[in-house]
Coordinates of C-alpha atoms in Angstrom, one line a residue:
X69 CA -6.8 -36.2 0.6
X70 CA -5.7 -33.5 2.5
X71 CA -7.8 -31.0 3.9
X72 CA -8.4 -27.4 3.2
X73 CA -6.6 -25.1 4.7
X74 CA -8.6 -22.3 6.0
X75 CA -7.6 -18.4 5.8
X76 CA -9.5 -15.9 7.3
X77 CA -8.5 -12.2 6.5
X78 CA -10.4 -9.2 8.4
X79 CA -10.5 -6.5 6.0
X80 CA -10.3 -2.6 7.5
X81 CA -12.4 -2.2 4.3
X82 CA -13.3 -4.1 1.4
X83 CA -11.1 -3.8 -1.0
X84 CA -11.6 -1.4 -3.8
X85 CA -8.5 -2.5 -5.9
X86 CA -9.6 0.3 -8.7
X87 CA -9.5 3.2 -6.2
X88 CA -6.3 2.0 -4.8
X89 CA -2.8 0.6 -3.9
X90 CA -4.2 -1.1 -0.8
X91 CA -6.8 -2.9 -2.6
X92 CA -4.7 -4.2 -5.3
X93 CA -2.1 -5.5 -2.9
X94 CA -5.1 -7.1 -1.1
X95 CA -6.4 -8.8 -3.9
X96 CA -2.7 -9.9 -4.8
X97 CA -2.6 -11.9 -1.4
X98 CA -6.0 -13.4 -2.0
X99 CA -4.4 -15.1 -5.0
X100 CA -1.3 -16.0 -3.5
X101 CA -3.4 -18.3 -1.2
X102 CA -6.8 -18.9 -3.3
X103 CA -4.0 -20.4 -6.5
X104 CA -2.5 -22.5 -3.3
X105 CA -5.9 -24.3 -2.2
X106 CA -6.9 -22.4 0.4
X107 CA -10.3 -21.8 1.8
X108 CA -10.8 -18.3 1.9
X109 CA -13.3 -15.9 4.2
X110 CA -12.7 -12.4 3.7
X111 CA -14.6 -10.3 7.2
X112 CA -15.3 -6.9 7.4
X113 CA -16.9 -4.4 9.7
X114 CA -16.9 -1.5 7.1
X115 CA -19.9 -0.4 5.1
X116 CA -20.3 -1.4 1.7
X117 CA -19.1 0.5 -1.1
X118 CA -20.3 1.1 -4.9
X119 CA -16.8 0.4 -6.1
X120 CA -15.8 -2.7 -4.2
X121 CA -14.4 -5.9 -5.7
X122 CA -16.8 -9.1 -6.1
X123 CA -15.3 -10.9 -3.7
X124 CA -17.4 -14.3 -4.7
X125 CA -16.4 -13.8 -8.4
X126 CA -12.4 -14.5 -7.1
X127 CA -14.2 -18.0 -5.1
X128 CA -13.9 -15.6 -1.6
X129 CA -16.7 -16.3 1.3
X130 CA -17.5 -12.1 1.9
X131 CA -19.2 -11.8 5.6
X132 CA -20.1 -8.9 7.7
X133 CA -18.8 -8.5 11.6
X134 CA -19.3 -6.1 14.2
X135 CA -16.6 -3.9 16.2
X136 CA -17.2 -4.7 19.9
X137 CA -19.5 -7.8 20.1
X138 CA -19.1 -11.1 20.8
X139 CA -21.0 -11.9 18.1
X140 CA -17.8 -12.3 16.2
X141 CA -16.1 -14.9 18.9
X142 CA -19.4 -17.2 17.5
X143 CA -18.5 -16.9 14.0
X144 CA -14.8 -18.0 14.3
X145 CA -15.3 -20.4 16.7
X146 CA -17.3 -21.9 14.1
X147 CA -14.9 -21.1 11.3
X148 CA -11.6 -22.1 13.3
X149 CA -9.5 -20.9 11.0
X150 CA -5.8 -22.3 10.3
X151 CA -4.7 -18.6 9.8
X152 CA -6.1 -15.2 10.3
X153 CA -4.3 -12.1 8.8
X154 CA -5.3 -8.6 9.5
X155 CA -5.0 -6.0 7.3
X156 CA -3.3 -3.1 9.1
X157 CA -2.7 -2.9 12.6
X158 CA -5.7 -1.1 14.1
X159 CA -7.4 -4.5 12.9
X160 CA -5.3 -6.6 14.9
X161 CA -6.2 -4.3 17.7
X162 CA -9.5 -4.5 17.5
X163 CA -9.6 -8.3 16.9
X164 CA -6.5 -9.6 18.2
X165 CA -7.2 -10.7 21.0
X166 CA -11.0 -12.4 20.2
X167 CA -8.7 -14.8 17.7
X168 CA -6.3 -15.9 20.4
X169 CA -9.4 -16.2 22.9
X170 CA -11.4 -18.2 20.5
X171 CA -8.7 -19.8 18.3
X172 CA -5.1 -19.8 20.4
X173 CA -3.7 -22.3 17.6
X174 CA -4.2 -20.1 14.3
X175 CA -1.3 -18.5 12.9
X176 CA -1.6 -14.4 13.1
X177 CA -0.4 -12.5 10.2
X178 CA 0.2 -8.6 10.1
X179 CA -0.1 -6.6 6.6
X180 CA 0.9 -3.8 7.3
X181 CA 0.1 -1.9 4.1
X182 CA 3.1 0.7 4.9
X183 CA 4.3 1.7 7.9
X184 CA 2.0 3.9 9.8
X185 CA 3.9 5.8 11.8
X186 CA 6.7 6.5 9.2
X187 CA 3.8 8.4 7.3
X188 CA 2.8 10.4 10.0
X189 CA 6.4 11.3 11.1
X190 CA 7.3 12.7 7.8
X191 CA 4.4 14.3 7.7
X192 CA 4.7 15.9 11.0
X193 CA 8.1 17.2 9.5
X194 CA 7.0 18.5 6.5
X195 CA 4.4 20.8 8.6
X196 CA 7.1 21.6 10.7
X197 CA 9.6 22.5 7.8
X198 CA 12.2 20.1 8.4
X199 CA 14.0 17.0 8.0
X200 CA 12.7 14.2 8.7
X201 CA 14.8 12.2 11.2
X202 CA 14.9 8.6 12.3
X203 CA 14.7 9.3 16.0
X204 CA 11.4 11.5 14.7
X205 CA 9.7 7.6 14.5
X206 CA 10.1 7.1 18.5
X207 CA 8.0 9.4 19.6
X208 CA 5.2 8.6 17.8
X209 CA 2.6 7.1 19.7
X210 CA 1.2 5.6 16.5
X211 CA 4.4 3.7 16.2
X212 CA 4.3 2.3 20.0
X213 CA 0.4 1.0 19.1
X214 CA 1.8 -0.4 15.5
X215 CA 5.3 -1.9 16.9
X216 CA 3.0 -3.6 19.4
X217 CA 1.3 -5.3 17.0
X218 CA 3.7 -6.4 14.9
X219 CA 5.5 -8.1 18.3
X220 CA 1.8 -9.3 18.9
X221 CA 1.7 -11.1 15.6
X222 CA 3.3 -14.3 14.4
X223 CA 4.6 -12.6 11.0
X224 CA 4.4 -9.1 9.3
X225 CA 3.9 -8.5 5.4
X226 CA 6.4 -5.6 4.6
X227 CA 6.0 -4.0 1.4
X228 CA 9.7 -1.8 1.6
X229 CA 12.8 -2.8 2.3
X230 CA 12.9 0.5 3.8
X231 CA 10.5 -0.1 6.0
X232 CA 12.4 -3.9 6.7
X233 CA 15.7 -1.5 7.1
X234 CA 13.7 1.0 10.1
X235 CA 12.3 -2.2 11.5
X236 CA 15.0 -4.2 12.3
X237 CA 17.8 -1.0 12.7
X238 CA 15.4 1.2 14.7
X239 CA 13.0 -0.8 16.6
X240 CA 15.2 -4.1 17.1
X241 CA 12.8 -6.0 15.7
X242 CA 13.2 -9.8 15.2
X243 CA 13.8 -10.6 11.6
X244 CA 11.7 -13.6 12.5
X245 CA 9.0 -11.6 12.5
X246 CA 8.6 -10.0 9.5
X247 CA 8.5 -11.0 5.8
X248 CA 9.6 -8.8 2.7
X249 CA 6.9 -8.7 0.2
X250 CA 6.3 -6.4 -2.3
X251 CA 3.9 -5.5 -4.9
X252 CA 3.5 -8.3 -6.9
X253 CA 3.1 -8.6 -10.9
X254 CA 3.6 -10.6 -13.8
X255 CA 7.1 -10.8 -16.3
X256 CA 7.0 -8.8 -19.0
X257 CA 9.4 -8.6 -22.6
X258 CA 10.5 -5.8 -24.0
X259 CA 7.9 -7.1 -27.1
X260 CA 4.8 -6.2 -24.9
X261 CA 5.6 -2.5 -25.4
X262 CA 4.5 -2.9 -29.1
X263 CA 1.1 -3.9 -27.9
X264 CA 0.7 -0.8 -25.7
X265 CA 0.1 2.8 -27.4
X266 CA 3.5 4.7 -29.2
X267 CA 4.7 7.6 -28.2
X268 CA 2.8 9.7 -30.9
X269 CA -0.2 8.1 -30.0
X270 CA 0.0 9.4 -26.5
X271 CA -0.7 13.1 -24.7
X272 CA -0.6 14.8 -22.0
X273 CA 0.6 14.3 -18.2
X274 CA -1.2 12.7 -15.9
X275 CA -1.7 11.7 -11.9
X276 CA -3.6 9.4 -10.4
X277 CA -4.7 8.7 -6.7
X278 CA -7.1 8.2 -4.2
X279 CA -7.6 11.7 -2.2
X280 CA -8.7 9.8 1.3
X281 CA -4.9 9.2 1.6
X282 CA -3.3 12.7 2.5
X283 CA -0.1 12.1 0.9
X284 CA -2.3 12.4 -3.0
X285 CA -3.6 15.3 -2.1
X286 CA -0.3 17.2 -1.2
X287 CA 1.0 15.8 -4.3
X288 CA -1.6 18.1 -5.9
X289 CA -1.6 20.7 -4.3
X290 CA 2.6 20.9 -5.0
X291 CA 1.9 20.2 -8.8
X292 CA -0.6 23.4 -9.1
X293 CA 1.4 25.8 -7.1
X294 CA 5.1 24.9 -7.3
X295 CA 5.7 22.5 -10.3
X296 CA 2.9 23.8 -13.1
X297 CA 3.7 26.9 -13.0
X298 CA 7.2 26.6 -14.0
X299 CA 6.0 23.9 -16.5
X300 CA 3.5 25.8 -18.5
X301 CA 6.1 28.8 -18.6
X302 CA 8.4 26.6 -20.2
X303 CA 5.5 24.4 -22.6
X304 CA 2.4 26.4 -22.8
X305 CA 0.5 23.7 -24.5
X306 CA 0.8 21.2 -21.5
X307 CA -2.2 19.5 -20.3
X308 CA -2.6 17.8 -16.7
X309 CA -5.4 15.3 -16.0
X310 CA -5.4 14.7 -12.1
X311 CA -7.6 11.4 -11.3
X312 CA -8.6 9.9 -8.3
X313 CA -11.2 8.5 -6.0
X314 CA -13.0 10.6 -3.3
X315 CA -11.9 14.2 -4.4
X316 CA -12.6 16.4 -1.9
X317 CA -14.4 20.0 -2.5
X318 CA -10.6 21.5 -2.0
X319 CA -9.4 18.9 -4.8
X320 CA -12.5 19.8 -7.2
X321 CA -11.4 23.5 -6.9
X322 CA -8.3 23.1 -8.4
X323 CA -9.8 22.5 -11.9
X324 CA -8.4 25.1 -13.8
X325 CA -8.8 24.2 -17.7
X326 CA -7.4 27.9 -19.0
X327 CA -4.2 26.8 -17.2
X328 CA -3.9 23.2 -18.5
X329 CA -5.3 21.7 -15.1
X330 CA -8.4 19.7 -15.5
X331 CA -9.6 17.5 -12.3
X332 CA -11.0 14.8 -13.9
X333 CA -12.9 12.9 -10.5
X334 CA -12.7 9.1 -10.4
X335 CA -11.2 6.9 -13.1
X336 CA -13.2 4.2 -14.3
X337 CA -10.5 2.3 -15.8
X338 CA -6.9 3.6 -14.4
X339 CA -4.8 1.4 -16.7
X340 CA -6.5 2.7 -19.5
X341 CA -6.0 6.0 -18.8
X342 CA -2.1 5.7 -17.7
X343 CA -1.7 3.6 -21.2
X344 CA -3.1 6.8 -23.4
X345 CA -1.2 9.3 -21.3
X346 CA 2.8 10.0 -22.4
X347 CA 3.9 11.1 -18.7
X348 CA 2.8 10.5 -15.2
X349 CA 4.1 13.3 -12.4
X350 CA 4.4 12.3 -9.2
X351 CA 6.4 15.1 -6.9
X352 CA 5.4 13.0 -3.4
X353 CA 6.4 15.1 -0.1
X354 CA 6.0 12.5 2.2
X355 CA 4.5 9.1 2.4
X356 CA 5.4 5.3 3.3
X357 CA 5.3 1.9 1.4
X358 CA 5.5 1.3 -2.3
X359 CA 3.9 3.8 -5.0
X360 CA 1.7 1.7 -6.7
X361 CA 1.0 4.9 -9.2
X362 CA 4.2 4.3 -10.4
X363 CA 4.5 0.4 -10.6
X364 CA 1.6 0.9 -13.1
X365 CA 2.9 3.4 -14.8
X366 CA 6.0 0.7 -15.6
X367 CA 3.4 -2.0 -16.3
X368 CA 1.7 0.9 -19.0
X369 CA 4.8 2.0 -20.6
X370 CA 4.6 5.3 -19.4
X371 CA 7.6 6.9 -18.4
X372 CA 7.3 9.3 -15.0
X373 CA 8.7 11.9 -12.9
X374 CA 8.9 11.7 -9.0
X375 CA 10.5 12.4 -5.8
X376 CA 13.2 10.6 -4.0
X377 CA 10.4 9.9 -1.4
X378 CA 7.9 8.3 -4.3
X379 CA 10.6 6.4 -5.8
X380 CA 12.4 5.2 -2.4
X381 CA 12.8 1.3 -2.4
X382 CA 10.7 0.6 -5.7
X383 CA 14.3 0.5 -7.8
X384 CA 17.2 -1.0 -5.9
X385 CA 19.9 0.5 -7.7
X386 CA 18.5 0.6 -11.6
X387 CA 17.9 3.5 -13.9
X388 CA 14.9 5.0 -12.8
X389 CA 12.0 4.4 -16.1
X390 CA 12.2 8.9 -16.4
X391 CA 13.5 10.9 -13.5
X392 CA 13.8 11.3 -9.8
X393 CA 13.5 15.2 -9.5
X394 CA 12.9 17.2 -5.8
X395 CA 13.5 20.4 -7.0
X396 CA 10.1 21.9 -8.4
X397 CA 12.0 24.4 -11.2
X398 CA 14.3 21.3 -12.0
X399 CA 11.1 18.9 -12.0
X400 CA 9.4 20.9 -14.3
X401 CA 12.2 20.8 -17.1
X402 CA 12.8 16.9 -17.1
X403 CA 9.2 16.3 -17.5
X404 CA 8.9 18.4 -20.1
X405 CA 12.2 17.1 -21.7
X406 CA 11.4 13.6 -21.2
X407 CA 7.3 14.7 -22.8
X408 CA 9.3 16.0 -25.5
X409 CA 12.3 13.6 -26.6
X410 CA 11.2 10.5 -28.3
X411 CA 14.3 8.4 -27.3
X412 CA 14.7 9.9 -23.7
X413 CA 11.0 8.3 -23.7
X414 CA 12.0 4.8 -25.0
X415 CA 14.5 4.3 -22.9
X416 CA 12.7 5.0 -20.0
X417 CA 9.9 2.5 -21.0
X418 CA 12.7 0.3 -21.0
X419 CA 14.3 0.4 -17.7
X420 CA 10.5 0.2 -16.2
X421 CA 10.5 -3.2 -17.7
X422 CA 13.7 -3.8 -16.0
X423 CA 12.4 -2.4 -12.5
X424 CA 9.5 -4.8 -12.9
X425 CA 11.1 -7.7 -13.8
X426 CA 14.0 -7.3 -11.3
X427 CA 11.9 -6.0 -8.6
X428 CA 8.4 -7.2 -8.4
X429 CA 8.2 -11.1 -9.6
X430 CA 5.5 -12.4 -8.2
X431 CA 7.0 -16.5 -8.3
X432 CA 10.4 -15.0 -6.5
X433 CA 7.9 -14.2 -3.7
X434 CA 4.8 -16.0 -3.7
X435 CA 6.7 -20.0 -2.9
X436 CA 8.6 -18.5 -0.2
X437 CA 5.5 -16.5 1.6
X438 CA 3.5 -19.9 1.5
X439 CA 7.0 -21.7 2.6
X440 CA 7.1 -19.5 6.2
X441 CA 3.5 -19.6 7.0
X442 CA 2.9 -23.8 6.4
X443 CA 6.1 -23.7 8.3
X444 CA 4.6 -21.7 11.1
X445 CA 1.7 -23.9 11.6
X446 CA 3.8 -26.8 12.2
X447 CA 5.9 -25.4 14.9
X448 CA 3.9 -22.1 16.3
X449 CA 4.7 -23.2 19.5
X450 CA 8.8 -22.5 19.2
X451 CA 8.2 -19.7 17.3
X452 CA 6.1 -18.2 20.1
X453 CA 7.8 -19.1 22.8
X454 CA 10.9 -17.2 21.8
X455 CA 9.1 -14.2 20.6
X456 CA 9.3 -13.1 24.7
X457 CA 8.3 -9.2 24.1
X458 CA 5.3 -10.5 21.7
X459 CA 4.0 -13.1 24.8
X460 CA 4.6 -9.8 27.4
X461 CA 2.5 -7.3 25.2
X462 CA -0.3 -9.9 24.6
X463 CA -0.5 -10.6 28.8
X464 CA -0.9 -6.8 29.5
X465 CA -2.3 -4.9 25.9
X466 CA -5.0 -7.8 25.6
X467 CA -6.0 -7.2 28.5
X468 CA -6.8 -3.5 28.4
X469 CA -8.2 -3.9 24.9
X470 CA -10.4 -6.8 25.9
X471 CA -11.7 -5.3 29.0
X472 CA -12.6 -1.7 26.9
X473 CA -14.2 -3.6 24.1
X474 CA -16.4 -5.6 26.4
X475 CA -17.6 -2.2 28.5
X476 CA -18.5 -0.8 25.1
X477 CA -20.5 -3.9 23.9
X478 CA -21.8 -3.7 27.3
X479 CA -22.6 0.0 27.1
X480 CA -24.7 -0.5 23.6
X481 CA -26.7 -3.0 25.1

């Protein structure tokens, strides 16, 4: 009988898949390899949270580490785990190089969420009231510390093709490196839209997302004072129900229900509430990855209205399920038209089905990820070997990193 393989994943937090994107993808890889047979430990130097996931519920060993002690080089020795995969880079920073020290053989994985330093970029441009620029992502000192670690790592998880596109194009990265995966979901038929609510059992527009990532709360802040304005004009009776986890004082102030604008806080159940709404709005400035607002929006039937920025990569080349809109005036009239017009409405539903289906199958993916990284373990030796600029940033990073982790565990002593 063979034995178990062993995954270890070091969580930048526990993953709170109901207050966000980043917890659902987690828990989408923990399935990938808990439905595959492997053993799976789940280590975390966060606090914990009233809204995070039982992790022992999915069969997942949960365990508590400490940032700058060698108390974790102990607890892996002991594990000696087959693979380790960090979840973002600043993990793999921090922890990087304890793995290779304790356990050289295991196979490193990246998942990278989004790309850091393409979110900070277009952010630094939107300040800065201009257009963001390729070249814009080189001088980013985010993206030397997150390039690094991808080169440091044996594979990277990307969720955009985008992102695959800037990696390989801008930063010469070695396809060998990295591995598309996307948001993954079940198949659905056109049929499962008769089990969700109609159109005339639905009301209002709705957002939803968590305000600890900046890009949510700009998307606010754009719907109150550019977008609602021209709406309510136009359809005085529209309502807006903003949800999210972690609103800030500055979110909770934008509750305005005489203007249609209700901040409703946290949502227990998200899906529930996308289901009963008949429009999500989603005007996104600037941001990285995949919009997982709007891949459950598809899964809920409910049409939306975005940016060329929330909508980049999640579509290939379909239809979009409602419209991609950056002008605020010319936002505001397709979401009301597509509120208002019963078949604009189905037909939308319909292409989100499409999107899904096309786009976001988890079997296309999930065989092929498992494919590369039993692969790696066989032969992580060539693969190493010719990833040259990953061995040179190991000899000279680690060694930084090491040495300034061990002052501060010597410091707290």
């Amino acid at each position: 009988m063979n034995q178990l393989k062993k995954l270890l994943i070091i969580g930048f937090v526990w993953p709170e898949p109901n207050s966000s994107a980043a917890g659902g993808r987690m828990m989408q890889l923990i399935s990938i390899f808990k439905e595959n047979g492997f053993e799976i430990t789940f280590a975390s130097a966060a606090q914990d949270s009233d809204f995070m996931v039982d992790l022992a519920a999915s069969g997942v060993q949960k365990v508590g580490i400490e940032l700058n002690s060698s108390s974790f080089d102990d607890f892996i020795k002991e594990l000696n785990p087959d693979f380790v995969l960090f979840d973002r880079f600043m993990i793999e920073e921090q922890f990087g190089w304890r793995v290779i020290e304790n356990c050289p053989k295991a196979i490193r994985i990246l998942d990278t969420e989004d790309l850091h330093c393409l979110r900070t970029a277009r952010q630094k441009a939107f300040k800065e009231n201009r257009n963001f620029e390729f070249l814009d992502l080189l001088s980013e000192d985010v993206a030397k510390r997150e390039i690094a670690s991808i080169l440091r790592c044996d594979l990277s998880l990307i969720i955009s093709q985008f992102e695959m596109k800037i990696l390989k194009d801008v930063f010469r990265i070695d396809e060998e490196l990295l591995f598309y995966l996307p948001f993954l979901v079940d198949k659905m038929e056109e049929d499962d839209l008769l089990k969700l609510p109609f159109f005339e059992d639905r009301k209002n527009f709705v957002f939803i997302g968590n305000f600890l990532h900046e890009p949510n709360w700009n998307t606010v802040q754009h719907l109150k004072e550019s977008i609602w304005p021209f709406l309510k004009k136009e359809f005085p009776e529209a309502i807006l129900e903003v949800y999210g986890a972690y609103p800030s004082q500055k979110v909770l102030q934008l509750h305005q229900p005489k203007n249609g604008f209700f901040i409703m806080g946290r949502a227990d159940d998200a899906n529930e509430i996308v289901k009963k709404a008949r429009i999500v709005l989603a005007p996104i400035r600037f941001g990285a990855g995949l919009k997982g607002k709007l891949l459950e929006a598809m899964q809920c039937g409910t049409p939306s209205v975005t940016t060329s920025v929330g909508s980049e990569a999640m579509h290939l080349d379909l239809p979009w399920n409602g419209f991609i809109e950056d002008n605020p005036e010319a936002f505001a009239k397709k979401a009301i038209a597509l509120y208002q017009d019963e078949n604009l409405w189905k037909e939308s539903q319909k292409n989100g089905i499409k999107i899904i289906n096309e786009c976001y199958q988890k079997s296309d993916y999930s065989n092929e990820l498992l494919s590369v990284v039993n692969s790696l373990l066989k032969d992580s030796e060539s693969h190493r070997l010719h990833n040259f600029m990953g061995n040179l940033l190991q000899h000279h990073a680690y060694k930084s990193t090491m040495y300034m982790s061990k002052w501060i565990e010597a410091k707290n002593k």
